DNA sequence: CGGCATCCTCTTTGATACTG
DNA sequence: CAGTATCAAAGAGGATGCCG
């Protein structure tokens, strides 16, 4: 990207992060952890191969990503975030929070990946203490199941199922996200097909907790 | 901007905010408040006039900006942020925090504007309670003077001088920013020409306060 | 002067095909 | 698997002109 040439921290950040696809590549590495090239391509439907390759090179030069090259005969490269790359997480969290209302009017043919859901959902739980941590939130969508775990150390999300979730949400990603974002009440979400098990009061605790 | 076509809140946010210049236009409106076209052009050195005009139109259709048209003979248009536009502030703050280390290796011919300084500086004081609020920080740079005020309501910045600042920092923007970011100690900043008046312990209070 | 619209050139992106 | 190569289309940058 061409530099804005402005002595301003926002402009300097955008000089590095502002290229098309760049922040979405960071999203993938933050959610999925170390990725192969094809894992990235798969998590970024629509990206052209030459762009992915070029962006990864730029991110490497900027010090956000490093590549671990396994020697032949394994011959697979793993792309990792550096500390500096992980430091961009608050940018993605802020974008995800701001972007959630836009989920409501998504195009019907939008691409979707199972691992996006727990991340988008978890951004509303970050920095909020609902009281009785640790809390485990189990999500079930037609795409698969995932778990969000809130501990004193922070919020993590992963695919799979938890042993004893405090609350379980089953439904379409759009509905779950808008519920967690506080855009829908539990009643409204249930009208849209959400099935909730566990203590609904826990959701209120999230929204009332200091951000 | 062409949509990413992904059902993910980050991608949806970038569909609206990801165009070149768009976030910097929001920066200007957040810092300066309602602006005329030429105020914006002035705060965005390097932007082409047709791009500014097009971006403003897009921001208007996306509901982030509205224009107040003063009727002739005044005949000046004021561009305002909507509530939704102001809601993007956390994105700018996250970018500014991440971008501050990049200020250190700025090009010598980078453009600079006086009103960028207190905003970039204030992002490190947001969400932190140094204890004895309200706190007033006075900045003096070769470009002009500005004030950052931290109250229980939040953090604001403005041009000008305060009556009784708790702390005064005088020096180059780069040095002030890196000091507030915690990248420089007071001693290191003073080596680089910073003059500090008031209680230096206040700075430690900022950095030790919970984020 | 303020707020653009037009025209032109150059760069970036996108889609697809191909390779070690 | 992890990319290059190629080429068409879209977008950005810069200059200038226009109109109240």
Short mmCIF file of C-alpha atoms (C1' of nucleotides) in Angstrom, two decimals:
data_model
loop_
_atom_site.label_atom_id
_atom_site.label_comp_id
_atom_site.label_asym_id
_atom_site.label_seq_id
_atom_site.Cartn_x
_atom_site.Cartn_y
_atom_site.Cartn_z
CA UNK A 1 0.00 0.00 0.00
CA UNK A 2 1.04 3.46 -0.77
CA UNK A 3 1.77 5.37 2.43
CA UNK A 4 -0.56 8.15 3.47
CA UNK A 5 2.52 10.15 4.40
CA UNK A 6 0.91 11.53 7.54
CA UNK A 7 2.61 11.76 10.92
CA UNK A 8 -0.39 10.30 12.73
CA UNK A 9 -0.62 6.96 14.47
CA UNK A 10 -3.91 6.08 12.75
CA UNK A 11 -2.48 6.77 9.30
CA UNK A 12 0.69 4.84 10.15
CA UNK A 13 -1.38 1.86 11.29
CA UNK A 14 -3.36 1.96 8.06
CA UNK A 15 -0.14 2.12 6.05
CA UNK A 16 0.47 -1.42 7.30
CA UNK A 17 -3.03 -2.81 7.90
CA UNK A 18 -5.11 -0.86 5.41
CA UNK A 19 -4.59 -2.95 2.29
CA UNK A 20 -7.52 -4.95 1.11
CA UNK A 21 -7.55 -8.48 2.66
CA UNK A 22 -4.78 -7.74 5.16
CA UNK A 23 -6.97 -7.48 8.26
CA UNK A 24 -8.93 -10.55 7.20
CA UNK A 25 -5.70 -12.53 6.96
CA UNK A 26 -4.93 -11.47 10.52
CA UNK A 27 -8.44 -12.55 11.50
CA UNK A 28 -7.75 -16.03 10.18
CA UNK A 29 -4.41 -16.33 11.96
CA UNK A 30 -5.92 -15.05 15.21
CA UNK A 31 -8.83 -17.47 15.07
CA UNK A 32 -7.17 -20.51 13.62
CA UNK A 33 -3.66 -20.12 14.96
CA UNK A 34 -0.76 -21.17 12.72
CA UNK A 35 -2.06 -21.89 9.23
CA UNK A 36 -0.93 -23.46 6.03
CA UNK A 37 -1.34 -21.44 2.84
CA UNK A 38 -4.35 -23.51 1.84
CA UNK A 39 -5.95 -23.13 5.27
CA UNK A 40 -5.75 -19.38 4.79
CA UNK A 41 -7.10 -19.56 1.27
CA UNK A 42 -9.98 -21.63 2.59
CA UNK A 43 -10.78 -19.18 5.38
CA UNK A 44 -10.68 -16.27 2.93
CA UNK A 45 -13.19 -17.16 0.23
CA UNK A 46 -12.84 -14.77 -2.66
CA UNK A 47 -9.15 -13.93 -2.30
CA UNK A 48 -6.98 -14.35 -5.38
CA UNK A 49 -3.98 -16.55 -4.90
CA UNK A 50 -1.50 -13.90 -6.00
CA UNK A 51 -2.94 -11.45 -3.49
CA UNK A 52 -2.75 -13.89 -0.60
CA UNK A 53 0.84 -14.59 -1.50
CA UNK A 54 1.74 -10.92 -1.77
CA UNK A 55 -0.05 -9.93 1.44
CA UNK A 56 1.72 -12.66 3.37
CA UNK A 57 5.04 -11.39 2.08
CA UNK A 58 4.15 -7.85 3.14
CA UNK A 59 2.99 -9.00 6.56
CA UNK A 60 6.25 -10.86 6.96
CA UNK A 61 8.33 -7.79 6.09
CA UNK A 62 6.22 -5.68 8.43
CA UNK A 63 6.96 -8.11 11.24
CA UNK A 64 3.40 -9.31 11.87
CA UNK A 65 3.82 -12.80 10.47
CA UNK A 66 6.65 -15.32 10.30
CA UNK A 67 6.80 -18.51 8.33
CA UNK A 68 7.94 -21.82 9.66
CA UNK A 69 9.23 -23.92 6.78
CA UNK A 70 9.21 -27.62 7.47
CA UNK A 71 11.98 -29.23 5.41
CA UNK A 72 11.24 -31.87 2.79
CA UNK A 73 9.83 -34.48 2.66
CA UNK A 74 7.14 -32.91 4.88
CA UNK A 75 7.41 -29.74 2.88
CA UNK A 76 4.66 -27.66 4.38
CA UNK A 77 4.90 -24.06 5.44
CA UNK A 78 3.16 -22.76 8.53
CA UNK A 79 2.31 -19.08 8.85
CA UNK A 80 2.42 -17.75 12.41
CA UNK A 81 1.53 -14.43 13.97
CA UNK A 82 4.30 -12.60 15.76
CA UNK A 83 3.73 -10.76 19.03
CA UNK A 84 3.24 -7.60 17.00
CA UNK A 85 0.68 -9.34 14.84
CA UNK A 86 -1.29 -10.54 17.84
CA UNK A 87 -1.20 -6.97 19.15
CA UNK A 88 -3.56 -6.05 16.32
CA UNK A 89 -6.34 -8.09 17.89
CA UNK A 90 -8.05 -5.04 19.48
CA UNK A 91 -8.44 -3.57 16.00
CA UNK A 92 -10.28 -6.68 14.85
CA UNK A 93 -12.38 -6.76 17.99
CA UNK A 94 -13.41 -3.14 17.50
CA UNK A 95 -14.26 -3.81 13.87
CA UNK A 96 -16.26 -6.92 14.77
CA UNK A 97 -18.27 -5.01 17.38
CA UNK A 98 -19.02 -2.19 15.00
CA UNK A 99 -19.81 -4.58 12.16
CA UNK A 100 -22.26 -6.85 13.95
CA UNK A 101 -25.40 -4.81 13.13
CA UNK A 102 -24.51 -5.22 9.47
CA UNK A 103 -24.87 -8.99 9.80
CA UNK A 104 -28.63 -8.46 9.81
CA UNK A 105 -28.76 -7.45 6.16
CA UNK A 106 -26.25 -9.91 4.78
CA UNK A 107 -26.60 -11.16 1.22
CA UNK A 108 -28.09 -14.65 0.98
CA UNK A 109 -25.09 -15.89 -0.98
CA UNK A 110 -22.47 -14.63 1.46
CA UNK A 111 -19.74 -17.14 2.20
CA UNK A 112 -19.64 -18.51 5.70
CA UNK A 113 -17.13 -20.51 7.74
CA UNK A 114 -17.80 -22.26 11.01
CA UNK A 115 -14.80 -20.77 12.81
CA UNK A 116 -15.95 -17.18 12.20
CA UNK A 117 -18.96 -17.61 14.45
CA UNK A 118 -17.37 -18.10 17.89
CA UNK A 119 -14.92 -15.27 17.21
CA UNK A 120 -17.59 -12.80 16.15
CA UNK A 121 -19.63 -13.87 19.15
CA UNK A 122 -16.76 -13.67 21.62
CA UNK A 123 -16.02 -10.02 20.92
CA UNK A 124 -19.06 -9.05 22.96
CA UNK A 125 -17.82 -11.00 25.93
CA UNK A 126 -14.32 -9.55 25.98
CA UNK A 127 -13.49 -7.18 28.76
CA UNK A 128 -16.79 -7.88 30.45
CA UNK A 129 -17.01 -9.68 33.73
CA UNK A 130 -20.43 -11.30 34.08
CA UNK A 131 -19.74 -12.09 37.72
CA UNK A 132 -19.27 -15.78 38.14
CA UNK A 133 -16.28 -16.48 35.92
CA UNK A 134 -15.31 -18.90 34.51
CA UNK A 135 -18.27 -19.11 32.16
CA UNK A 136 -18.59 -21.56 29.28
CA UNK A 137 -20.88 -20.76 26.35
CA UNK A 138 -21.70 -23.56 23.92
CA UNK A 139 -22.83 -22.68 20.38
CA UNK A 140 -24.53 -25.01 17.92
CA UNK A 141 -25.16 -23.82 14.37
CA UNK A 142 -25.95 -25.73 11.20
CA UNK A 143 -22.25 -25.31 10.40
CA UNK A 144 -20.98 -27.01 13.52
CA UNK A 145 -20.41 -26.55 17.21
CA UNK A 146 -18.04 -24.28 19.07
CA UNK A 147 -17.25 -23.15 22.59
CA UNK A 148 -16.45 -19.77 24.08
CA UNK A 149 -14.69 -19.83 27.43
CA UNK A 150 -14.48 -16.76 29.63
CA UNK A 151 -11.92 -16.99 32.41
CA UNK A 152 -10.04 -14.41 34.44
CA UNK A 153 -7.29 -14.69 31.81
CA UNK A 154 -9.54 -13.60 28.97
CA UNK A 155 -11.83 -15.02 26.34
CA UNK A 156 -11.00 -17.89 24.00
CA UNK A 157 -13.05 -19.67 21.37
CA UNK A 158 -12.60 -23.06 19.75
CA UNK A 159 -14.47 -25.64 17.70
CA UNK A 160 -16.12 -28.54 19.46
CA UNK A 161 -18.21 -29.17 22.52
CA UNK A 162 -17.79 -28.43 26.21
CA UNK A 163 -18.46 -30.89 29.01
CA UNK A 164 -20.69 -28.72 31.16
CA UNK A 165 -21.58 -25.45 29.43
CA UNK A 166 -23.26 -22.80 31.57
CA UNK A 167 -25.40 -21.81 28.62
CA UNK A 168 -26.09 -23.35 25.22
CA UNK A 169 -27.28 -21.43 22.15
CA UNK A 170 -28.52 -23.27 19.10
CA UNK A 171 -29.61 -21.51 15.92
CA UNK A 172 -28.46 -19.56 12.91
CA UNK A 173 -25.21 -17.60 13.30
CA UNK A 174 -27.01 -14.34 12.47
CA UNK A 175 -29.45 -14.79 15.33
CA UNK A 176 -26.82 -15.86 17.88
CA UNK A 177 -24.60 -12.92 17.02
CA UNK A 178 -27.35 -10.35 17.25
CA UNK A 179 -28.50 -11.82 20.55
CA UNK A 180 -25.01 -11.62 22.04
CA UNK A 181 -24.63 -8.13 20.63
CA UNK A 182 -27.73 -7.06 22.51
CA UNK A 183 -29.63 -6.29 19.34
CA UNK A 184 -32.23 -8.97 19.99
CA UNK A 185 -33.94 -9.98 23.20
CA UNK A 186 -34.10 -13.65 24.11
CA UNK A 187 -37.77 -13.68 23.12
CA UNK A 188 -37.04 -12.14 19.71
CA UNK A 189 -34.21 -14.58 19.11
CA UNK A 190 -36.43 -17.53 20.02
CA UNK A 191 -38.99 -16.30 17.51
CA UNK A 192 -36.22 -16.56 14.95
CA UNK A 193 -35.55 -20.16 15.81
CA UNK A 194 -33.05 -19.88 18.64
CA UNK A 195 -33.04 -22.65 21.22
CA UNK A 196 -31.53 -21.66 24.54
CA UNK A 197 -30.58 -24.02 27.32
CA UNK A 198 -29.16 -22.93 30.67
CA UNK A 199 -29.56 -19.69 32.52
CA UNK A 200 -30.83 -16.81 30.32
CA UNK A 201 -29.95 -14.36 33.08
CA UNK A 202 -26.31 -14.93 32.17
CA UNK A 203 -26.87 -12.99 28.94
CA UNK A 204 -28.18 -10.00 30.84
CA UNK A 205 -25.14 -10.22 33.06
CA UNK A 206 -22.94 -9.81 29.97
CA UNK A 207 -24.79 -6.79 28.72
CA UNK A 208 -25.00 -5.10 32.06
CA UNK A 209 -21.36 -5.75 32.94
CA UNK A 210 -18.96 -2.84 32.49
CA UNK A 211 -17.31 -2.90 29.08
CA UNK B 1 -15.70 -0.79 -2.17
CA UNK B 2 -16.45 -4.18 -3.43
CA UNK B 3 -17.97 -6.38 -0.72
CA UNK B 4 -15.98 -9.29 0.64
CA UNK B 5 -19.16 -11.32 0.56
CA UNK B 6 -18.43 -12.98 3.88
CA UNK B 7 -20.95 -13.47 6.67
CA UNK B 8 -18.53 -12.21 9.32
CA UNK B 9 -18.81 -9.03 11.34
CA UNK B 10 -15.20 -8.04 10.62
CA UNK B 11 -15.67 -8.42 6.88
CA UNK B 12 -18.97 -6.53 7.04
CA UNK B 13 -17.31 -3.68 8.92
CA UNK B 14 -14.55 -3.53 6.33
CA UNK B 15 -17.12 -3.48 3.54
CA UNK B 16 -18.08 -0.05 4.88
CA UNK B 17 -14.88 1.24 6.50
CA UNK B 18 -12.20 -0.52 4.49
CA UNK B 19 -11.90 1.85 1.55
CA UNK B 20 -8.79 3.93 1.34
CA UNK B 21 -9.21 7.29 3.13
CA UNK B 22 -12.53 6.36 4.74
CA UNK B 23 -11.22 5.81 8.27
CA UNK B 24 -9.09 8.94 8.03
CA UNK B 25 -12.17 10.97 7.11
CA UNK B 26 -13.84 9.63 10.25
CA UNK B 27 -10.72 10.57 12.20
CA UNK B 28 -11.08 14.17 11.03
CA UNK B 29 -14.77 14.36 11.90
CA UNK B 30 -14.14 12.79 15.30
CA UNK B 31 -11.33 15.17 16.14
CA UNK B 32 -12.59 18.36 14.55
CA UNK B 33 -16.32 17.88 14.90
CA UNK B 34 -18.54 19.16 12.07
CA UNK B 35 -16.37 20.17 9.13
CA UNK B 36 -16.63 22.01 5.87
CA UNK B 37 -15.36 20.29 2.76
CA UNK B 38 -12.21 22.36 2.78
CA UNK B 39 -11.59 21.67 6.47
CA UNK B 40 -11.63 18.00 5.63
CA UNK B 41 -9.39 18.44 2.60
CA UNK B 42 -7.00 20.35 4.81
CA UNK B 43 -6.92 17.66 7.48
CA UNK B 44 -6.34 14.98 4.85
CA UNK B 45 -3.22 16.06 2.97
CA UNK B 46 -2.77 13.90 -0.10
CA UNK B 47 -6.41 13.09 -0.81
CA UNK B 48 -7.69 13.79 -4.30
CA UNK B 49 -10.73 16.01 -4.37
CA UNK B 50 -12.85 13.55 -6.32
CA UNK B 51 -12.09 10.83 -3.76
CA UNK B 52 -13.04 13.00 -0.81
CA UNK B 53 -16.28 13.85 -2.52
CA UNK B 54 -17.03 10.22 -3.36
CA UNK B 55 -16.13 8.93 0.10
CA UNK B 56 -18.38 11.50 1.72
CA UNK B 57 -21.24 10.39 -0.48
CA UNK B 58 -20.61 6.75 0.47
CA UNK B 59 -20.41 7.60 4.15
CA UNK B 60 -23.68 9.45 3.84
CA UNK B 61 -25.44 6.49 2.20
CA UNK B 62 -23.97 4.17 4.83
CA UNK B 63 -25.45 6.38 7.53
CA UNK B 64 -22.20 7.48 9.16
CA UNK B 65 -22.28 11.08 8.01
CA UNK B 66 -25.00 13.62 7.31
CA UNK B 67 -24.66 16.98 5.65
CA UNK B 68 -26.14 20.19 6.90
CA UNK B 69 -26.66 22.53 3.98
CA UNK B 70 -26.75 26.15 4.99
CA UNK B 71 -28.94 27.99 2.52
CA UNK B 72 -27.57 30.86 0.42
CA UNK B 73 -26.17 33.42 0.89
CA UNK B 74 -24.09 31.57 3.52
CA UNK B 75 -23.84 28.60 1.17
CA UNK B 76 -21.58 26.38 3.11
CA UNK B 77 -22.09 22.70 3.79
CA UNK B 78 -21.24 21.14 7.14
CA UNK B 79 -20.46 17.44 7.36
CA UNK B 80 -21.48 15.83 10.64
CA UNK B 81 -21.01 12.37 12.11
CA UNK B 82 -24.13 10.43 12.94
CA UNK B 83 -24.41 8.31 16.07
CA UNK B 84 -23.38 5.32 13.99
CA UNK B 85 -20.36 7.21 12.73
CA UNK B 86 -19.27 8.13 16.24
CA UNK B 87 -19.65 4.46 17.17
CA UNK B 88 -16.62 3.75 15.00
CA UNK B 89 -14.38 5.63 17.42
CA UNK B 90 -13.12 2.45 19.14
CA UNK B 91 -11.79 1.29 15.76
CA UNK B 92 -9.81 4.50 15.41
CA UNK B 93 -8.56 4.24 18.97
CA UNK B 94 -7.40 0.65 18.47
CA UNK B 95 -5.63 1.63 15.26
CA UNK B 96 -3.97 4.61 16.92
CA UNK B 97 -2.69 2.49 19.79
CA UNK B 98 -1.32 -0.14 17.46
CA UNK B 99 0.19 2.45 15.15
CA UNK B 100 2.04 4.54 17.69
CA UNK B 101 5.29 2.54 17.58
CA UNK B 102 5.41 3.27 13.85
CA UNK B 103 5.62 6.99 14.57
CA UNK B 104 9.25 6.43 15.54
CA UNK B 105 10.33 5.72 11.97
CA UNK B 106 8.26 8.32 10.18
CA UNK B 107 9.51 9.85 6.97
CA UNK B 108 10.98 13.33 7.42
CA UNK B 109 8.59 14.78 4.86
CA UNK B 110 5.44 13.34 6.42
CA UNK B 111 2.59 15.80 6.62
CA UNK B 112 1.56 16.89 10.07
CA UNK B 113 -1.42 18.73 11.53
CA UNK B 114 -1.66 20.19 14.99
CA UNK B 115 -5.01 18.59 15.81
CA UNK B 116 -3.71 15.05 15.24
CA UNK B 117 -1.40 15.26 18.23
CA UNK B 118 -3.83 15.47 21.14
CA UNK B 119 -6.00 12.75 19.62
CA UNK B 120 -3.12 10.34 19.10
CA UNK B 121 -1.95 11.13 22.60
CA UNK B 122 -5.35 10.77 24.21
CA UNK B 123 -5.86 7.20 23.04
CA UNK B 124 -3.45 6.04 25.72
CA UNK B 125 -5.44 7.74 28.41
CA UNK B 126 -8.83 6.32 27.41
CA UNK B 127 -10.32 3.74 29.67
CA UNK B 128 -7.60 4.29 32.24
CA UNK B 129 -8.27 5.83 35.58
CA UNK B 130 -5.09 7.35 36.99
CA UNK B 131 -6.75 7.82 40.36
CA UNK B 132 -7.33 11.50 40.94
CA UNK B 133 -9.62 12.42 38.09
CA UNK B 134 -10.22 14.93 36.70
CA UNK B 135 -6.76 15.30 35.23
CA UNK B 136 -5.70 17.97 32.74
CA UNK B 137 -2.72 17.40 30.46
CA UNK B 138 -1.32 20.38 28.56
CA UNK B 139 0.70 19.79 25.41
CA UNK B 140 2.97 22.29 23.67
CA UNK B 141 4.52 21.40 20.32
CA UNK B 142 6.09 23.56 17.63
CA UNK B 143 2.72 23.25 15.86
CA UNK B 144 0.66 24.66 18.66
CA UNK B 145 -0.84 23.91 22.03
CA UNK B 146 -3.58 21.53 23.01
CA UNK B 147 -5.27 20.13 26.09
CA UNK B 148 -6.38 16.64 27.03
CA UNK B 149 -8.95 16.44 29.79
CA UNK B 150 -9.70 13.20 31.60
CA UNK B 151 -12.90 13.21 33.61
CA UNK B 152 -15.20 10.50 34.84
CA UNK B 153 -17.17 11.05 31.62
CA UNK B 154 -14.26 10.17 29.39
CA UNK B 155 -11.37 11.79 27.58
CA UNK B 156 -11.59 14.84 25.37
CA UNK B 157 -8.96 16.82 23.52
CA UNK B 158 -9.01 20.33 22.13
CA UNK B 159 -6.70 23.05 20.87
CA UNK B 160 -5.60 25.77 23.23
CA UNK B 161 -4.40 26.13 26.79
CA UNK B 162 -5.76 25.10 30.16
CA UNK B 163 -5.85 27.29 33.25
CA UNK B 164 -4.27 24.93 35.71
CA UNK B 165 -2.92 21.81 34.01
CA UNK B 166 -1.82 18.96 36.28
CA UNK B 167 1.04 18.21 33.93
CA UNK B 168 2.59 20.02 30.96
CA UNK B 169 4.55 18.36 28.16
CA UNK B 170 6.53 20.44 25.71
CA UNK B 171 8.43 18.95 22.78
CA UNK B 172 8.15 17.25 19.44
CA UNK B 173 4.93 15.29 18.79
CA UNK B 174 6.90 12.10 18.19
CA UNK B 175 8.52 12.29 21.62
CA UNK B 176 5.30 13.17 23.46
CA UNK B 177 3.41 10.32 21.80
CA UNK B 178 6.03 7.71 22.55
CA UNK B 179 6.25 8.90 26.13
CA UNK B 180 2.51 8.61 26.64
CA UNK B 181 2.55 5.24 24.89
CA UNK B 182 5.06 4.01 27.42
CA UNK B 183 7.74 3.48 24.80
CA UNK B 184 10.03 6.08 26.34
CA UNK B 185 10.84 6.79 29.96
CA UNK B 186 10.70 10.37 31.17
CA UNK B 187 14.50 10.44 31.21
CA UNK B 188 14.72 9.22 27.61
CA UNK B 189 12.12 11.72 26.49
CA UNK B 190 13.98 14.54 28.19
CA UNK B 191 17.13 13.50 26.36
CA UNK B 192 15.13 14.02 23.18
CA UNK B 193 14.21 17.54 24.16
CA UNK B 194 11.05 17.04 26.18
CA UNK B 195 10.33 19.58 28.90
CA UNK B 196 8.01 18.32 31.60
CA UNK B 197 6.33 20.46 34.22
CA UNK B 198 4.10 19.11 36.96
CA UNK B 199 4.03 15.73 38.61
CA UNK B 200 5.87 13.05 36.58
CA UNK B 201 4.32 10.36 38.80
CA UNK B 202 1.07 11.05 37.00
CA UNK B 203 2.48 9.40 33.89
CA UNK B 204 3.27 6.24 35.81
CA UNK B 205 -0.25 6.30 37.15
CA UNK B 206 -1.56 6.19 33.58
CA UNK B 207 0.61 3.26 32.60
CA UNK B 208 -0.05 1.30 35.75
CA UNK B 209 -3.79 1.91 35.68
CA UNK B 210 -5.97 -0.90 34.37
CA UNK B 211 -6.65 -0.51 30.66
"C1'" DC C 1 -14.20 30.79 -2.35
"C1'" DG C 2 -16.63 26.10 -1.57
"C1'" DG C 3 -17.93 21.79 -3.48
"C1'" DC C 4 -17.62 19.29 -6.54
"C1'" DA C 5 -17.40 16.71 -11.88
"C1'" DT C 6 -14.42 15.29 -15.76
"C1'" DC C 7 -10.57 13.50 -18.01
"C1'" DC C 8 -6.50 11.05 -18.16
"C1'" DT C 9 -2.77 8.12 -16.45
"C1'" DC C 10 -1.04 4.85 -13.38
"C1'" DT C 11 -1.53 1.27 -9.84
"C1'" DT C 12 -4.04 -2.31 -7.59
"C1'" DT C 13 -7.17 -5.96 -7.70
"C1'" DG C 14 -9.55 -10.02 -9.52
"C1'" DA C 15 -10.03 -14.31 -12.16
"C1'" DT C 16 -7.93 -17.97 -14.00
"C1'" DA C 17 -4.27 -20.86 -15.55
"C1'" DC C 18 -0.08 -22.93 -14.81
"C1'" DT C 19 4.32 -24.91 -12.16
"C1'" DG C 20 8.18 -26.93 -8.98
"C1'" DC D 1 1.03 -27.59 -1.24
"C1'" DA D 2 2.53 -23.13 -2.10
"C1'" DG D 3 2.92 -20.45 -4.79
"C1'" DT D 4 3.91 -17.54 -10.22
"C1'" DA D 5 2.24 -15.77 -14.59
"C1'" DT D 6 -0.91 -13.42 -17.25
"C1'" DC D 7 -4.28 -10.16 -18.46
"C1'" DA D 8 -8.66 -7.64 -17.98
"C1'" DA D 9 -11.23 -4.58 -14.91
"C1'" DA D 10 -11.61 -1.49 -11.18
"C1'" DG D 11 -9.80 2.03 -8.33
"C1'" DA D 12 -6.52 5.76 -7.00
"C1'" DG D 13 -3.97 10.03 -8.07
"C1'" DG D 14 -3.37 14.43 -10.30
"C1'" DA D 15 -4.81 18.32 -13.13
"C1'" DT D 16 -8.17 21.18 -14.58
"C1'" DG D 17 -12.72 23.16 -15.33
"C1'" DC D 18 -17.29 24.52 -13.75
"C1'" DC D 19 -20.99 26.71 -11.27
"C1'" DG D 20 -23.35 29.03 -7.53
#
